[in-house]
Amino acid sequence: MSPLIGVGVVVFKGCEVLLVRRAKGEKAGEWSIPGGHLEWGENLEAAARRELAEETGIRLSALGGLADVAELISRDGRGQVVVHYVLVDYWVRIGEKEASRARAMSDVSALRWQPVDRLDEVEMWEVTRRVIRRAAGLAGSPAGARRGKAGR
């Protein structure tokens, strides 16, 4: 077997980040960033934009840049790997017009705009918090940059 590749987008509106609640999969019920699987022959950034549109209805022609690369490896009780993802995450800043299009769509049960400086109030994988804070620093969010440096 080979690792699966996932792509995601950290979407900022002002000092808030867009979170989606996963409806299925390894992290079902948890809050995360929009994203999903890379398809065969698909460019990483195009896949990230496609997943963002499929899960939230937000359609963008470009992203701000690469935020982070992370791994998710889960093992069963015997230590055997049952899930292995390589996660490539991008960031983008959007305005009110684009943000108003956000809707919970495929593979997500809900979405919300969360202040970056209040991420600890939301149940999510710690790596997702780290990626969001790193992306906030790259995107120029003052709240995210302060928290991101302390969290590394």
Short mmCIF file of C-alpha atoms in Angstrom, two decimals:
data_model
loop_
_atom_site.label_atom_id
_atom_site.label_comp_id
_atom_site.label_asym_id
_atom_site.label_seq_id
_atom_site.Cartn_x
_atom_site.Cartn_y
_atom_site.Cartn_z
CA MET A 1 0.00 0.00 0.00
CA SER A 2 0.99 3.62 -0.44
CA PRO A 3 0.09 6.72 1.56
CA LEU A 4 -2.93 8.70 0.40
CA ILE A 5 -2.53 12.37 -0.45
CA GLY A 6 -4.93 14.95 0.94
CA VAL A 7 -5.14 18.65 0.17
CA GLY A 8 -6.71 21.41 2.24
CA VAL A 9 -7.25 25.16 2.31
CA VAL A 10 -6.99 27.45 5.33
CA VAL A 11 -9.44 30.23 4.43
CA PHE A 12 -9.20 33.57 6.23
CA LYS A 13 -11.77 36.37 6.37
CA GLY A 14 -10.27 39.15 8.47
CA CYS A 15 -9.10 37.54 11.73
CA GLU A 16 -11.38 34.51 11.32
CA VAL A 17 -10.74 31.11 9.77
CA LEU A 18 -13.30 28.92 8.01
CA LEU A 19 -13.80 25.56 9.73
CA VAL A 20 -15.82 22.58 8.53
CA ARG A 21 -17.14 19.70 10.63
CA ARG A 22 -16.16 16.40 9.02
CA ALA A 23 -19.17 14.17 8.30
CA LYS A 24 -17.17 10.98 7.64
CA GLY A 25 -13.71 9.47 7.61
CA GLU A 26 -10.88 9.32 10.13
CA LYS A 27 -11.81 12.66 11.75
CA ALA A 28 -15.64 12.48 11.51
CA GLY A 29 -17.34 14.90 13.93
CA GLU A 30 -14.23 17.04 14.39
CA TRP A 31 -13.70 20.54 13.08
CA SER A 32 -11.08 20.93 10.37
CA ILE A 33 -10.20 22.94 7.30
CA PRO A 34 -11.90 22.24 3.95
CA GLY A 35 -10.11 19.56 1.97
CA GLY A 36 -10.03 16.05 0.62
CA HIS A 37 -8.26 13.58 -1.66
CA LEU A 38 -5.97 14.39 -4.54
CA GLU A 39 -7.23 12.70 -7.70
CA TRP A 40 -5.01 10.86 -10.18
CA GLY A 41 -3.38 13.35 -12.59
CA GLU A 42 -4.66 16.39 -10.68
CA ASN A 43 -2.46 19.34 -9.76
CA LEU A 44 -2.21 19.89 -5.97
CA GLU A 45 -3.44 23.49 -6.01
CA ALA A 46 -6.28 22.66 -8.43
CA ALA A 47 -7.31 19.81 -6.11
CA ALA A 48 -7.32 22.17 -3.12
CA ARG A 49 -9.53 24.66 -4.99
CA ARG A 50 -11.86 21.84 -6.13
CA GLU A 51 -12.22 20.45 -2.60
CA LEU A 52 -12.89 23.94 -1.23
CA ALA A 53 -15.68 24.41 -3.80
CA GLU A 54 -17.15 20.93 -3.20
CA GLU A 55 -17.27 21.33 0.59
CA THR A 56 -18.11 25.02 0.95
CA GLY A 57 -19.32 26.41 -2.39
CA ILE A 58 -16.43 28.90 -2.44
CA ARG A 59 -14.84 28.96 -5.91
CA LEU A 60 -11.44 30.62 -6.28
CA SER A 61 -9.09 30.99 -9.22
CA ALA A 62 -5.96 31.22 -7.06
CA LEU A 63 -4.70 30.52 -3.55
CA GLY A 64 -2.32 32.58 -1.42
CA GLY A 65 0.39 29.97 -1.06
CA LEU A 66 1.55 26.76 0.59
CA ALA A 67 0.88 26.70 4.35
CA ASP A 68 2.24 23.34 5.52
CA VAL A 69 2.69 19.63 4.85
CA ALA A 70 1.60 17.22 7.59
CA GLU A 71 1.06 13.50 8.09
CA LEU A 72 -1.71 11.47 9.66
CA ILE A 73 -0.71 7.92 10.55
CA SER A 74 -3.09 5.76 12.60
CA ARG A 75 -2.30 2.29 13.92
CA ASP A 76 -4.49 -0.49 15.22
CA GLY A 77 -4.05 -2.30 18.55
CA ARG A 78 -1.31 -4.51 17.07
CA GLY A 79 0.67 -1.52 15.80
CA GLN A 80 -0.26 -2.05 12.15
CA VAL A 81 -0.78 1.08 10.06
CA VAL A 82 -4.46 1.41 9.11
CA VAL A 83 -4.44 4.99 7.78
CA HIS A 84 -1.58 7.00 6.29
CA TYR A 85 -2.20 10.41 4.75
CA VAL A 86 0.23 13.05 3.54
CA LEU A 87 -1.64 16.37 3.86
CA VAL A 88 -0.70 19.38 1.74
CA ASP A 89 -2.37 22.58 2.97
CA TYR A 90 -2.67 25.97 1.30
CA TRP A 91 -3.88 29.34 2.62
CA VAL A 92 -6.00 32.10 1.12
CA ARG A 93 -7.57 35.38 2.22
CA ILE A 94 -11.05 36.17 0.94
CA GLY A 95 -13.42 39.11 1.25
CA GLU A 96 -16.99 39.34 2.48
CA LYS A 97 -18.45 38.67 -0.98
CA GLU A 98 -16.67 35.31 -1.33
CA ALA A 99 -17.26 34.45 2.35
CA SER A 100 -21.01 34.97 1.95
CA ARG A 101 -21.06 32.01 -0.48
CA ALA A 102 -19.87 29.55 2.17
CA ARG A 103 -22.28 26.66 2.76
CA ALA A 104 -21.85 23.20 4.28
CA MET A 105 -21.85 20.90 1.27
CA SER A 106 -20.39 17.43 0.48
CA ASP A 107 -18.53 15.53 3.22
CA VAL A 108 -19.20 18.22 5.86
CA SER A 109 -22.09 18.54 8.29
CA ALA A 110 -21.53 22.19 9.28
CA LEU A 111 -19.21 25.14 8.87
CA ARG A 112 -18.33 28.17 10.95
CA TRP A 113 -16.07 31.20 11.01
CA GLN A 114 -13.83 30.98 14.09
CA PRO A 115 -11.57 33.75 15.41
CA VAL A 116 -7.98 32.58 14.93
CA ASP A 117 -7.06 33.62 18.47
CA ARG A 118 -9.83 31.32 19.86
CA LEU A 119 -8.90 28.04 18.14
CA ASP A 120 -8.43 26.29 21.49
CA GLU A 121 -12.21 26.52 22.05
CA VAL A 122 -12.88 24.14 19.14
CA GLU A 123 -12.46 20.35 19.10
CA MET A 124 -9.93 19.59 16.38
CA TRP A 125 -6.78 17.64 15.70
CA GLU A 126 -3.81 19.49 17.21
CA VAL A 127 -1.95 19.36 13.89
CA THR A 128 -4.86 21.26 12.27
CA ARG A 129 -4.47 24.00 14.91
CA ARG A 130 -0.76 24.18 14.14
CA VAL A 131 -1.38 24.41 10.38
CA ILE A 132 -3.96 27.19 10.85
CA ARG A 133 -1.62 29.21 13.07
CA ARG A 134 1.26 28.78 10.64
CA ALA A 135 -1.00 29.82 7.74
CA ALA A 136 -2.19 32.85 9.70
CA GLY A 137 1.41 33.98 10.07
CA LEU A 138 2.04 33.50 6.35
CA ALA A 139 -1.20 35.31 5.47
CA GLY A 140 -0.31 38.25 7.70
CA SER A 141 -2.88 37.72 10.46
CA PRO A 142 -1.59 39.44 13.64
CA ALA A 143 -3.50 37.09 15.98
CA GLY A 144 -2.32 33.99 14.16
CA ALA A 145 1.29 35.12 13.98
CA ARG A 146 1.45 35.72 17.76
CA ARG A 147 -0.10 32.34 18.58
CA GLY A 148 1.85 30.48 15.89
CA LYS A 149 5.25 31.46 17.26
CA ALA A 150 4.32 30.40 20.78
CA GLY A 151 2.92 27.07 19.61
CA ARG A 152 6.00 25.78 17.73
#
